[in-house]
JSON list of C-alpha atoms in Angstrom, two decimals:
[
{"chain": "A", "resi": 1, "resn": "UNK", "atom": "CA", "xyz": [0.00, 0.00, 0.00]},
{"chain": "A", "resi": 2, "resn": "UNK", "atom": "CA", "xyz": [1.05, 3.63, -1.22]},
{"chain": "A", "resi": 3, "resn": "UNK", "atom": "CA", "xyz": [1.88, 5.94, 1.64]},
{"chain": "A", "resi": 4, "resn": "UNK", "atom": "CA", "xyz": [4.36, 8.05, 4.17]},
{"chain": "A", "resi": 5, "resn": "UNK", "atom": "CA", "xyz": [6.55, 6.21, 7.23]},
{"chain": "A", "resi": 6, "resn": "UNK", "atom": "CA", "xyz": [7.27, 8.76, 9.54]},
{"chain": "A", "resi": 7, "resn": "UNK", "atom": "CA", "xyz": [10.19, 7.05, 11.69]},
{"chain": "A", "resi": 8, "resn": "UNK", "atom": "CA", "xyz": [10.58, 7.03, 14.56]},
{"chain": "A", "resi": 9, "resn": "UNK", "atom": "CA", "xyz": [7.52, 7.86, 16.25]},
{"chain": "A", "resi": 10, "resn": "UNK", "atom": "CA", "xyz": [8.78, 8.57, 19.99]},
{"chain": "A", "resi": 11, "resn": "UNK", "atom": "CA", "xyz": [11.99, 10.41, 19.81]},
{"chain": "A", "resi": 12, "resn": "UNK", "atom": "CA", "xyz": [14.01, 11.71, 23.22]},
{"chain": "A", "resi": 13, "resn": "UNK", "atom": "CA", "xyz": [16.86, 14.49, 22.43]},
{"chain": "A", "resi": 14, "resn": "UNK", "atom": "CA", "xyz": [19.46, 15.98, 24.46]},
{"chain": "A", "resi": 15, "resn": "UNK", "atom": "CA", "xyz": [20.14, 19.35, 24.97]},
{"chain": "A", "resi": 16, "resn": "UNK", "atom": "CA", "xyz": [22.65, 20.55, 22.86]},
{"chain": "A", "resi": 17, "resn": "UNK", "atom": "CA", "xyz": [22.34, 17.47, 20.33]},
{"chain": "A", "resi": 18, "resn": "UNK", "atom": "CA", "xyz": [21.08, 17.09, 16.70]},
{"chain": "A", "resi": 19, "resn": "UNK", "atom": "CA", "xyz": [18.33, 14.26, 15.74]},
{"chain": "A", "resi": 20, "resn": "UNK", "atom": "CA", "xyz": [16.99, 13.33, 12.50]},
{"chain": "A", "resi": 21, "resn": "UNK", "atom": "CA", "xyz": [13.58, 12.49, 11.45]},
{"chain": "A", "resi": 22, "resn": "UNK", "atom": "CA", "xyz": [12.74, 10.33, 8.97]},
{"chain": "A", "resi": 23, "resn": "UNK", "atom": "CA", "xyz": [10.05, 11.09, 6.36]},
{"chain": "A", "resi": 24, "resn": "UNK", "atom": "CA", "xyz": [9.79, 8.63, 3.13]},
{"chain": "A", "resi": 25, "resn": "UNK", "atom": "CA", "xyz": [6.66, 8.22, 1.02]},
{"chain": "A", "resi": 26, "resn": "UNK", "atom": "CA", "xyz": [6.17, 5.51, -1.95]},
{"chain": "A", "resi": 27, "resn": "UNK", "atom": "CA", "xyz": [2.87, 7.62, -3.56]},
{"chain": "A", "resi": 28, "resn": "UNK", "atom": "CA", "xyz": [5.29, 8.74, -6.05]},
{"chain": "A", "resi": 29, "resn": "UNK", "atom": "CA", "xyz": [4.55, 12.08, -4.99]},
{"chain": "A", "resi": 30, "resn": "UNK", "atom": "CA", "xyz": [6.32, 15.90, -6.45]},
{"chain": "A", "resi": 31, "resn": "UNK", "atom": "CA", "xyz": [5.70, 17.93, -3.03]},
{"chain": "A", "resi": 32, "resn": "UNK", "atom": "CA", "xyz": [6.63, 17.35, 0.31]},
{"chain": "A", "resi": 33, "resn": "UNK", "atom": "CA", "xyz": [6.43, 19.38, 3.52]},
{"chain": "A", "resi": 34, "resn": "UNK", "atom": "CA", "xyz": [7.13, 19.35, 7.25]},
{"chain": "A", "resi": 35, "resn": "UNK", "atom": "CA", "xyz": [4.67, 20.54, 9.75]},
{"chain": "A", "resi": 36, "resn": "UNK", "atom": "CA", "xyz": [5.46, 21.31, 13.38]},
{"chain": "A", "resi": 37, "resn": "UNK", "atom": "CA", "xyz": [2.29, 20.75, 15.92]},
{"chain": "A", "resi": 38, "resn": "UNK", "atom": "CA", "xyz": [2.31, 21.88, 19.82]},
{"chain": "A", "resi": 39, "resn": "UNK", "atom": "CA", "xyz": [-0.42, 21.06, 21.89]},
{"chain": "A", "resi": 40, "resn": "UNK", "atom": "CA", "xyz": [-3.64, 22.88, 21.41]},
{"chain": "A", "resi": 41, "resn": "UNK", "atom": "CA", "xyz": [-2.36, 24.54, 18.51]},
{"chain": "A", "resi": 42, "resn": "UNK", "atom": "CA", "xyz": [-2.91, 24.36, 14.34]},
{"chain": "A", "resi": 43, "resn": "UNK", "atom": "CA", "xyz": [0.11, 22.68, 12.54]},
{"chain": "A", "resi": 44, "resn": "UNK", "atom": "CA", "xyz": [2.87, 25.60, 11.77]},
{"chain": "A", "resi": 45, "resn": "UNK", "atom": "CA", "xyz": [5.18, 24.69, 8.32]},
{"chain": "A", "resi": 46, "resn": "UNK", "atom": "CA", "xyz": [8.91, 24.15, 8.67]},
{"chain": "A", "resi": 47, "resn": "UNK", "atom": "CA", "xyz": [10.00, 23.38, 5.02]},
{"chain": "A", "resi": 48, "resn": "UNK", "atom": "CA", "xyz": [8.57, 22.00, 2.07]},
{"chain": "A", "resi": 49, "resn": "UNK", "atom": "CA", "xyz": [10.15, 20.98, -1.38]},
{"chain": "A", "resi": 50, "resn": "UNK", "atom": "CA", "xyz": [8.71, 21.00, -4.72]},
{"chain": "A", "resi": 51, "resn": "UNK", "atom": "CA", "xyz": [11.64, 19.07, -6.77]},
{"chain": "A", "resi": 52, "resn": "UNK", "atom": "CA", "xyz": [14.50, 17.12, -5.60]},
{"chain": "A", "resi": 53, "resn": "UNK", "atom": "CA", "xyz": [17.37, 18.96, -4.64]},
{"chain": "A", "resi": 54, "resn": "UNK", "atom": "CA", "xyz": [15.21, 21.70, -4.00]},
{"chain": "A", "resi": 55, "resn": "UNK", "atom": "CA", "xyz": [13.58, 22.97, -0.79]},
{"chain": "A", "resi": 56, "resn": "UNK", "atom": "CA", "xyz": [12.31, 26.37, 0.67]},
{"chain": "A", "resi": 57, "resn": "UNK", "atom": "CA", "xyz": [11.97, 27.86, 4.36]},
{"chain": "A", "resi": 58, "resn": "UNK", "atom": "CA", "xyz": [8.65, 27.91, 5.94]},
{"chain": "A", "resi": 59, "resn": "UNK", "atom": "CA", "xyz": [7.38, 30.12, 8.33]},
{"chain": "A", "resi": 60, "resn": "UNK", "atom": "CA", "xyz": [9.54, 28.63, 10.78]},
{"chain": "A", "resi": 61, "resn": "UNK", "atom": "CA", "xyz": [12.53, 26.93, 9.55]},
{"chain": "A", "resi": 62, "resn": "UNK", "atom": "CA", "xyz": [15.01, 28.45, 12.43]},
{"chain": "A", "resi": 63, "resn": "UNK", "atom": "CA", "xyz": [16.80, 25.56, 14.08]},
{"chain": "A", "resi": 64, "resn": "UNK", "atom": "CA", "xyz": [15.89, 23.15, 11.09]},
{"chain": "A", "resi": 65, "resn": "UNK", "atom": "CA", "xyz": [17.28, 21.94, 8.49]},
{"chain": "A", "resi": 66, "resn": "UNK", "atom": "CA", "xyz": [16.15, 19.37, 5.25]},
{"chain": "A", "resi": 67, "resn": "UNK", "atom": "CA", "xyz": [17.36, 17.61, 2.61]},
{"chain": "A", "resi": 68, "resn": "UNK", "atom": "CA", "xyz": [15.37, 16.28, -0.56]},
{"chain": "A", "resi": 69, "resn": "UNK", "atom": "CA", "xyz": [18.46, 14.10, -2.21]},
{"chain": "A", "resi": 70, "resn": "UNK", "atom": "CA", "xyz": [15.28, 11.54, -3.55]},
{"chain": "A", "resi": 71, "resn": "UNK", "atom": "CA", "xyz": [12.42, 12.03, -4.47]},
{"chain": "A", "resi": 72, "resn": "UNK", "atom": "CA", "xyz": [10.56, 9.83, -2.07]},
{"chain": "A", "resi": 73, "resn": "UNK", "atom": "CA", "xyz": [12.91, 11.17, 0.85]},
{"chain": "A", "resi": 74, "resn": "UNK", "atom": "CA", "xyz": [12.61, 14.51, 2.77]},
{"chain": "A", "resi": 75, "resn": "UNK", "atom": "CA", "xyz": [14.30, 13.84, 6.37]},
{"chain": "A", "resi": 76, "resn": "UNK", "atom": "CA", "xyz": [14.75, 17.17, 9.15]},
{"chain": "A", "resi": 77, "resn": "UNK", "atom": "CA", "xyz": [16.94, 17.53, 11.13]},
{"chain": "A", "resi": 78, "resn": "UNK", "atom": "CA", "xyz": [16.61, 19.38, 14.45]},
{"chain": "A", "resi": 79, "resn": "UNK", "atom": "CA", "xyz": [19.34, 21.81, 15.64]},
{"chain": "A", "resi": 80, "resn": "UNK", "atom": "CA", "xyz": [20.87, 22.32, 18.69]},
{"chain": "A", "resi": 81, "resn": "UNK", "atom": "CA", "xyz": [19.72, 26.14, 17.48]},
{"chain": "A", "resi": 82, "resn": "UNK", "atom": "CA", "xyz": [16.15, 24.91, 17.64]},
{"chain": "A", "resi": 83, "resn": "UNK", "atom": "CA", "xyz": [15.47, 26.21, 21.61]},
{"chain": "A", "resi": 84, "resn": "UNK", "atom": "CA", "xyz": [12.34, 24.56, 22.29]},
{"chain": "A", "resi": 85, "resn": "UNK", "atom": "CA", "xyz": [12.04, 21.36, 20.40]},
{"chain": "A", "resi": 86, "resn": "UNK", "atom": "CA", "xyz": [10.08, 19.29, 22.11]},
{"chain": "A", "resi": 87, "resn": "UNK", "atom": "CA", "xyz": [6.50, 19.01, 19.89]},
{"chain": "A", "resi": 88, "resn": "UNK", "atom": "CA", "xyz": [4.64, 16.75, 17.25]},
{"chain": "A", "resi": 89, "resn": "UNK", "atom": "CA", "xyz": [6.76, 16.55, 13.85]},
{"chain": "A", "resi": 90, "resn": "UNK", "atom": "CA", "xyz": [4.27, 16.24, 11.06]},
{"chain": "A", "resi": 91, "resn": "UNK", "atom": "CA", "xyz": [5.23, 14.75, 7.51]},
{"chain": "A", "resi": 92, "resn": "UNK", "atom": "CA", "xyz": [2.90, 15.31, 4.57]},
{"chain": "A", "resi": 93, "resn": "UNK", "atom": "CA", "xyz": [3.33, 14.93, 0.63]},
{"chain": "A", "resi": 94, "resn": "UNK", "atom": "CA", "xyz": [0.95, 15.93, -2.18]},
{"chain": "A", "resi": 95, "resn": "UNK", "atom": "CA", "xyz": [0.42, 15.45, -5.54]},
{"chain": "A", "resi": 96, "resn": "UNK", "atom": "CA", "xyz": [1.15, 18.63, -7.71]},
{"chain": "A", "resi": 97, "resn": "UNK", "atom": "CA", "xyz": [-1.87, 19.84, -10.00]},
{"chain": "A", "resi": 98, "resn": "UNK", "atom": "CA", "xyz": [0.11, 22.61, -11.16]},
{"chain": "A", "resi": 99, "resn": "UNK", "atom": "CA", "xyz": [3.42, 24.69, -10.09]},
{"chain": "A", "resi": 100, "resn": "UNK", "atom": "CA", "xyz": [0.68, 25.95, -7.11]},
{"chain": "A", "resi": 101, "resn": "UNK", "atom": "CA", "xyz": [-1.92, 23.57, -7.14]},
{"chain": "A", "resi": 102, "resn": "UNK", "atom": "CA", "xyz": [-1.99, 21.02, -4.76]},
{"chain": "A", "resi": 103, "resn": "UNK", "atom": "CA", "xyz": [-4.84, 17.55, -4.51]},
{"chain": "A", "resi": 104, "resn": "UNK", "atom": "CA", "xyz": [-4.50, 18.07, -0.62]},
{"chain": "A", "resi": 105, "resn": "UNK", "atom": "CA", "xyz": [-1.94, 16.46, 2.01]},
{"chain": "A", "resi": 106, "resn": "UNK", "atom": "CA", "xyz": [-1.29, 12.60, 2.66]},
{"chain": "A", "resi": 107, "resn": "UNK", "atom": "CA", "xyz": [0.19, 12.55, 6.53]},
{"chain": "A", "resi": 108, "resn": "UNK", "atom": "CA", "xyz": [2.54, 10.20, 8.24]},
{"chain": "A", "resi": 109, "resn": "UNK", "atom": "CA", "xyz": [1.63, 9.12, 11.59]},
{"chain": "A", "resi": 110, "resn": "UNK", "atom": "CA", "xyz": [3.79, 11.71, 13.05]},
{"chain": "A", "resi": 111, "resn": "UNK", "atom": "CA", "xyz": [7.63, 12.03, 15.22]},
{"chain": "A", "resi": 112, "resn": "UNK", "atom": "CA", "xyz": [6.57, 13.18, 19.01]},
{"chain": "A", "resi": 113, "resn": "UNK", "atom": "CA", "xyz": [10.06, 14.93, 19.99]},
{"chain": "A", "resi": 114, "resn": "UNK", "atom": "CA", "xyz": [10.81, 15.20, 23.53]},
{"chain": "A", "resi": 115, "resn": "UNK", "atom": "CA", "xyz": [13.86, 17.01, 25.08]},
{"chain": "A", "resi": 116, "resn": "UNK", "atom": "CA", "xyz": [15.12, 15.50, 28.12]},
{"chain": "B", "resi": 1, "resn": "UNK", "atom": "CA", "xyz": [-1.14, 36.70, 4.17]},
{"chain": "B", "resi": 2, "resn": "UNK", "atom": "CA", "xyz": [-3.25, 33.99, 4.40]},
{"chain": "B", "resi": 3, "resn": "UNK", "atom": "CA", "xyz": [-4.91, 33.50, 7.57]},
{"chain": "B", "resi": 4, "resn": "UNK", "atom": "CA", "xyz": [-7.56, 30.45, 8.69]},
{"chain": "B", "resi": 5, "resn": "UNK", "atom": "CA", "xyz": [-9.70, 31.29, 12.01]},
{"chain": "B", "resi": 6, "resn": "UNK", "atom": "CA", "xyz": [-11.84, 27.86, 13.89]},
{"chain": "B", "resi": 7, "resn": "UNK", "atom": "CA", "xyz": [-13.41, 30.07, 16.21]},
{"chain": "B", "resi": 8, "resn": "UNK", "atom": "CA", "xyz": [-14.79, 26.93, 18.39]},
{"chain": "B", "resi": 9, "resn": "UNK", "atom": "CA", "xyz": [-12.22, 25.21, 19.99]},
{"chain": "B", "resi": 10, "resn": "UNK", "atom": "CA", "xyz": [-13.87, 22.24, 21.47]},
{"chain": "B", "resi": 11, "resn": "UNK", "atom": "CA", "xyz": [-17.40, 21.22, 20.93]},
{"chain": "B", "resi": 12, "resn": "UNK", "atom": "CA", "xyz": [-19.04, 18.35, 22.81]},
{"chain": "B", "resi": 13, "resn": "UNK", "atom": "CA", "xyz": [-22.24, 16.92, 21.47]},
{"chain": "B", "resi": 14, "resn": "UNK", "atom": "CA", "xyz": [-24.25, 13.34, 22.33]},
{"chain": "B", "resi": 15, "resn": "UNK", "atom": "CA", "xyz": [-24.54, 11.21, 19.15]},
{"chain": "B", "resi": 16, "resn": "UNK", "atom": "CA", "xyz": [-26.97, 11.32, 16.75]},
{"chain": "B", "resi": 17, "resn": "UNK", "atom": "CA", "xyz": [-26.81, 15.01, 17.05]},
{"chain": "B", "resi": 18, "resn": "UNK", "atom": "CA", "xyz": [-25.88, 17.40, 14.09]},
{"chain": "B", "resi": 19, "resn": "UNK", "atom": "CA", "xyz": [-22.81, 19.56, 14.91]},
{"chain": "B", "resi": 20, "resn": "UNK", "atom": "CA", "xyz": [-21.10, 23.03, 12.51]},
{"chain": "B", "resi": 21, "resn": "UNK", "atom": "CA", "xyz": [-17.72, 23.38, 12.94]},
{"chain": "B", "resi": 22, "resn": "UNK", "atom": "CA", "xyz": [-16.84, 26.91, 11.71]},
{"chain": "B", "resi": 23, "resn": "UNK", "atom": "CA", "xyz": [-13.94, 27.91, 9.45]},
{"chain": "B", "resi": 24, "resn": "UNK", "atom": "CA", "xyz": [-13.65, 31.36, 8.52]},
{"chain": "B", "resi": 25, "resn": "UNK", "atom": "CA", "xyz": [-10.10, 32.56, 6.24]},
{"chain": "B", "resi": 26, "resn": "UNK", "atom": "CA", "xyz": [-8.78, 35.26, 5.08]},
{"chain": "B", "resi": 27, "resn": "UNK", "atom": "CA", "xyz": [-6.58, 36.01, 1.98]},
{"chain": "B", "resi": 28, "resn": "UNK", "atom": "CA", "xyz": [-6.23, 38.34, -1.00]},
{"chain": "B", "resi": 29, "resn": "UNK", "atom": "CA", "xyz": [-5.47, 36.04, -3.41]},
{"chain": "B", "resi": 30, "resn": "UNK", "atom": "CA", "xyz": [-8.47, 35.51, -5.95]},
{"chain": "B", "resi": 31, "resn": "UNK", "atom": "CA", "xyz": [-7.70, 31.83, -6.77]},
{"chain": "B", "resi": 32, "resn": "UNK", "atom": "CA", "xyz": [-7.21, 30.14, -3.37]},
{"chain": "B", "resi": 33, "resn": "UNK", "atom": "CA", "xyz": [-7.86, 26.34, -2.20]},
{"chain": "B", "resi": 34, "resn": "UNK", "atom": "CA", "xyz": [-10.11, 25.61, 1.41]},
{"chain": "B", "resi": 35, "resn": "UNK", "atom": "CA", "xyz": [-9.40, 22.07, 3.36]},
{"chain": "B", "resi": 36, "resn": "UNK", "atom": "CA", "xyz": [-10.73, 19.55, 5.89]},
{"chain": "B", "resi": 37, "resn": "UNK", "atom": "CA", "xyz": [-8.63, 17.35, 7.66]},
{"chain": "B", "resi": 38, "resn": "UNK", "atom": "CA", "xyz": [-9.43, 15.16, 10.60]},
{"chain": "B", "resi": 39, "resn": "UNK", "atom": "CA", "xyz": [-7.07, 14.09, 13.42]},
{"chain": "B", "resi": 40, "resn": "UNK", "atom": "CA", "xyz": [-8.43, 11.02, 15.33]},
{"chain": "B", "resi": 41, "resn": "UNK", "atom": "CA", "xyz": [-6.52, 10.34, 18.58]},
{"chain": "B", "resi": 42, "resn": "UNK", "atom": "CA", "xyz": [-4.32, 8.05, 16.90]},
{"chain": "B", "resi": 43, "resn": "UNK", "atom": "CA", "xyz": [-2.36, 11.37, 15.39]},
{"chain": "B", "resi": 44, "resn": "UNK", "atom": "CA", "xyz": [-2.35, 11.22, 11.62]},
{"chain": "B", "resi": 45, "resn": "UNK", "atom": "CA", "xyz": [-4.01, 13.43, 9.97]},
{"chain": "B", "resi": 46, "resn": "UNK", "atom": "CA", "xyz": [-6.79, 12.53, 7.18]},
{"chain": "B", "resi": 47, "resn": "UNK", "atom": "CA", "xyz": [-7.89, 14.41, 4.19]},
{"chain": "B", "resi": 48, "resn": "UNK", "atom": "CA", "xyz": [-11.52, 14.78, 4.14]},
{"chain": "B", "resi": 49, "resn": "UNK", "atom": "CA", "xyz": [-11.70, 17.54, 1.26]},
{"chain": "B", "resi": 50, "resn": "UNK", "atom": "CA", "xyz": [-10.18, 19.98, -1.51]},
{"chain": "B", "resi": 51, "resn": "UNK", "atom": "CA", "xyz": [-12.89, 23.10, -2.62]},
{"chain": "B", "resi": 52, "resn": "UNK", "atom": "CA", "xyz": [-11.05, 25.89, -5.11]},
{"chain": "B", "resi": 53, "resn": "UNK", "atom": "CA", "xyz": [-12.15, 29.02, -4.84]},
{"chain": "B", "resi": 54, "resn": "UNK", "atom": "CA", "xyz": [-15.00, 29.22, -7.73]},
{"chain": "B", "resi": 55, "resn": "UNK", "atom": "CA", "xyz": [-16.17, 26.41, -7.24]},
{"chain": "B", "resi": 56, "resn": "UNK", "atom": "CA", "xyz": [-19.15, 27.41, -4.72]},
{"chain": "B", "resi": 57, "resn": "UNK", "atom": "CA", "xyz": [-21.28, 24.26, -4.71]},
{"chain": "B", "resi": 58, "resn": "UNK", "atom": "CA", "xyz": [-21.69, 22.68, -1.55]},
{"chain": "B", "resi": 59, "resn": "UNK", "atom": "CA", "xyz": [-20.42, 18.99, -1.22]},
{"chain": "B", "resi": 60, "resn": "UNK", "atom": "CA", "xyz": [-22.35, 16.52, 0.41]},
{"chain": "B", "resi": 61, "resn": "UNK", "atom": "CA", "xyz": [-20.35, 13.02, 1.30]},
{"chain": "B", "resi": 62, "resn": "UNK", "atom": "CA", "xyz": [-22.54, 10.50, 3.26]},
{"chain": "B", "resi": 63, "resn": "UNK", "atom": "CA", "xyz": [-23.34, 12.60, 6.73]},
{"chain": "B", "resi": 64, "resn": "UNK", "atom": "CA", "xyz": [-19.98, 15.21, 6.01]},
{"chain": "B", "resi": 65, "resn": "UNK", "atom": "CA", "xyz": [-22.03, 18.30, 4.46]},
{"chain": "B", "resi": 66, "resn": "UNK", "atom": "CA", "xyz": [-19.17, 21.51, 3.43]},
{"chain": "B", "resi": 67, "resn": "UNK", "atom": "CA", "xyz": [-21.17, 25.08, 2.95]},
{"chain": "B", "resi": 68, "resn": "UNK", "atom": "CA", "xyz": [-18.53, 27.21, 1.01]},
{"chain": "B", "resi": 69, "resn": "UNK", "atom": "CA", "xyz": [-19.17, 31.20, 1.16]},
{"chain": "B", "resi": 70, "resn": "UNK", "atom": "CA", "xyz": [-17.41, 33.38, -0.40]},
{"chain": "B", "resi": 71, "resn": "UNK", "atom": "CA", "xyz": [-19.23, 36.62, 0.69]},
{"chain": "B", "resi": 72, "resn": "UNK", "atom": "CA", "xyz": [-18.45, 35.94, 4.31]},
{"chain": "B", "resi": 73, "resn": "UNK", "atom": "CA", "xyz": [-15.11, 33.84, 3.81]},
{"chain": "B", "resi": 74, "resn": "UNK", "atom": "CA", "xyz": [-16.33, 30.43, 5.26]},
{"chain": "B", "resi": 75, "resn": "UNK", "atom": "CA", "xyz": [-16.19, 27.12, 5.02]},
{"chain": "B", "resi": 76, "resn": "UNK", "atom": "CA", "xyz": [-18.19, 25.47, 7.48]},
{"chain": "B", "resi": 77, "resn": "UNK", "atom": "CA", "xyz": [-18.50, 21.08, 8.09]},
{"chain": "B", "resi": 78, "resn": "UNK", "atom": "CA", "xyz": [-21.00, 19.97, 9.18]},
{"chain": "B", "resi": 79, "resn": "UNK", "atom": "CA", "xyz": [-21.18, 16.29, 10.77]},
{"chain": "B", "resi": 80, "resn": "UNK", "atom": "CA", "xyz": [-25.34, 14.94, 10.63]},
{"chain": "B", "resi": 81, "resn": "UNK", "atom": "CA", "xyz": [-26.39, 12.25, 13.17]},
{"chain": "B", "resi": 82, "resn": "UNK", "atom": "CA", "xyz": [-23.01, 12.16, 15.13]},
{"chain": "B", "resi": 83, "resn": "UNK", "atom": "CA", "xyz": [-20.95, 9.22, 15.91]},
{"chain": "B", "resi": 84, "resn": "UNK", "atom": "CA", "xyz": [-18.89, 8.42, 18.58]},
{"chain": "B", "resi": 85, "resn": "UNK", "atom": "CA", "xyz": [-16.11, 7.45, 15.70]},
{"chain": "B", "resi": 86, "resn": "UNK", "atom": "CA", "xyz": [-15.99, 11.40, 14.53]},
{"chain": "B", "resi": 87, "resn": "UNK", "atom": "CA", "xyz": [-14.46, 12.20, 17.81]},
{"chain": "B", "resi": 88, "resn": "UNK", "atom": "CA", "xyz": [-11.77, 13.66, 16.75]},
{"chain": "B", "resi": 89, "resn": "UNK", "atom": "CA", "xyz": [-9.66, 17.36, 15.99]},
{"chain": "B", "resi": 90, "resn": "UNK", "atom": "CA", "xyz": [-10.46, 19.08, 12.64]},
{"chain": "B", "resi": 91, "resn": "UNK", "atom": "CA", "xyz": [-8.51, 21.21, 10.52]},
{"chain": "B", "resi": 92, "resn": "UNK", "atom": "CA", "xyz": [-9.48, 23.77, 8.14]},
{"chain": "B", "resi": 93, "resn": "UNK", "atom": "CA", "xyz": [-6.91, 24.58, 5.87]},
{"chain": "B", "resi": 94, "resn": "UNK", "atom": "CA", "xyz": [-6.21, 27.66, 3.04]},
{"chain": "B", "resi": 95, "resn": "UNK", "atom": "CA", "xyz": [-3.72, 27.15, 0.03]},
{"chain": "B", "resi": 96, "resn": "UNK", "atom": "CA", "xyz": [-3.39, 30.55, -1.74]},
{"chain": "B", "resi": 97, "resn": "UNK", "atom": "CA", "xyz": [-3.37, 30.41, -5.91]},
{"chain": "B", "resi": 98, "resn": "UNK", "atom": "CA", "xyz": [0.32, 32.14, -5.70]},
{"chain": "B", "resi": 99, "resn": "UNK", "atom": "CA", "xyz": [1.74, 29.76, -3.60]},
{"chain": "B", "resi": 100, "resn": "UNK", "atom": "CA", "xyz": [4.40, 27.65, -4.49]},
{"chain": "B", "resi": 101, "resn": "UNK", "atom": "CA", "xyz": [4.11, 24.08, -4.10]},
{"chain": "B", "resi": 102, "resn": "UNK", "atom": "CA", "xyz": [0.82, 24.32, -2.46]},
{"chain": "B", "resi": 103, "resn": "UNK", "atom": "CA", "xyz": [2.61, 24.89, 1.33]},
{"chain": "B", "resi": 104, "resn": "UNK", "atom": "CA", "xyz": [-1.14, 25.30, 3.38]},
{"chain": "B", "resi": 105, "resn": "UNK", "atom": "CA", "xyz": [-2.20, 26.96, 6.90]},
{"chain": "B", "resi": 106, "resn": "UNK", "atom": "CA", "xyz": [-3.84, 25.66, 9.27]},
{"chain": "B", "resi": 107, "resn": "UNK", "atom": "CA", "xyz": [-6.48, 26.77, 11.32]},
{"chain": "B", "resi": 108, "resn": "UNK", "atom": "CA", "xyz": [-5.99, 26.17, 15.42]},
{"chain": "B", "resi": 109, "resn": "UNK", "atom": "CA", "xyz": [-8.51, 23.22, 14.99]},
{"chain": "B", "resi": 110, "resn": "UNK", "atom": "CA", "xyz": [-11.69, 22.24, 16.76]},
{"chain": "B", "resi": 111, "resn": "UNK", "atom": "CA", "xyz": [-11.51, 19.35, 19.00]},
{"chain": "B", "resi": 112, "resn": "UNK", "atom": "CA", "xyz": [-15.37, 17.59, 18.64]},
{"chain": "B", "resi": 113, "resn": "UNK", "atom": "CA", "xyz": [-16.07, 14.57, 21.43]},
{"chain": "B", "resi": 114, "resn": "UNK", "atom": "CA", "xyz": [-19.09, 13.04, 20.27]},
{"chain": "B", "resi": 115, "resn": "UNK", "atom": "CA", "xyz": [-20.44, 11.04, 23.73]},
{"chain": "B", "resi": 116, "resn": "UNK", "atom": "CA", "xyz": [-22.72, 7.94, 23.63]}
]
């Protein structure tokens, strides 16, 4: 079955240290984004890429960083720059209608971060 | 810049009730594309719908009703005869025409508990 694996899904960071999250998706899918969620609150974007080797800063991409080497690959990395980590990392990909036209998001299950 | 309001932030209803969750954006775009997703307590996000912005007819999908208004910027859901299973949070969503790659934002959510 077509869809994203968000891996892993409980993830415990120490201060000071950079962690990875894994995002891969076989729906053969152009667009792919990361989401950030914190309780109570609406999902805020981190980065998203349209192509491969080709990515663009969300609204808040400080402390993050991606790579989109594959197609079907689009991992983040958290920072030891990103100060308050700890929240509910949200993978999505889409198909692309046009250059700005999107079907609508396919999720992963989700990364819960935790600083300890 | 885009902006998505849910005004309700929980809502509790018994089942077999009807229940409006309310989703009012903003934007200045003329070409623009509105969203449902739902969030059971499991975490991953669902796509319930895609409505571009001149398309006006409402969308009826077994009891999931969408109202989209232009003239006051909504996009209301409404959920007839309640189940327990539609406990969940829902997002309304806004993807502006001018947007590259389709990157969306989210509304804060409303959380809905449906009890038996």
């Amino acid at each position: 079955d077509g869809g994203i694996t968000q891996s892993p899904k409980y993830l415990f960071r120490k201060e000071g240290q950079n962690v990875t999250l894994s995002c891969e998706q076989n729906l053969n899918h152009d667009a792919m984004y990361w989401y950030r969620q914190d309780p109570g609150q609406g999902l805020r974007l981190i980065y998203y890429s349209q192509i491969v080797n080709d990515f663009q800063k969300g609204d808040i991409a400080e402390g993050y960083s991606v790579s989109r080497e594959k197609k079907e690959s689009f991992p983040l990395t958290v920072t030891s720059a990103q100060k308050n980590p700890t929240a509910f990392y949200l993978c999505a990909s889409s198909r692309l209608l046009s250059a700005t036209e999107i079907y609508g998001y396919t999720f992963g299950s989700g990364t819960r971060l935790t600083v300890v | 810049a885009q902006k998505v309001t849910q005004a309700q932030t929980e809502i509790s209803v018994v089942e077999k009730e009807d229940v409006t969750l309310d989703c009012v954006y903003e934007t200045r775009d003329t070409t623009y594309y509105l969203f449902w997703y739902k969030q059971p307590p499991s975490g991953e996000l669902v796509f319930l719908i895609r409505r571009n912005s001149f398309d006006e007819q409402n969308e009826i999908s077994g009891r999931y009703s969408w109202n989209f208004q232009k003239s006051t910027s909504s996009f209301n859901f409404t959920i007839t005869a309640s189940q327990v299973v539609d406990s969940a949070v829902y997002f309304c969503a806004l993807s502006e025409g001018d947007t590259n790659a389709g990157k969306s934002t989210f509304g804060d959510g409303t959380t809905l508990t449906v009890k038996p």
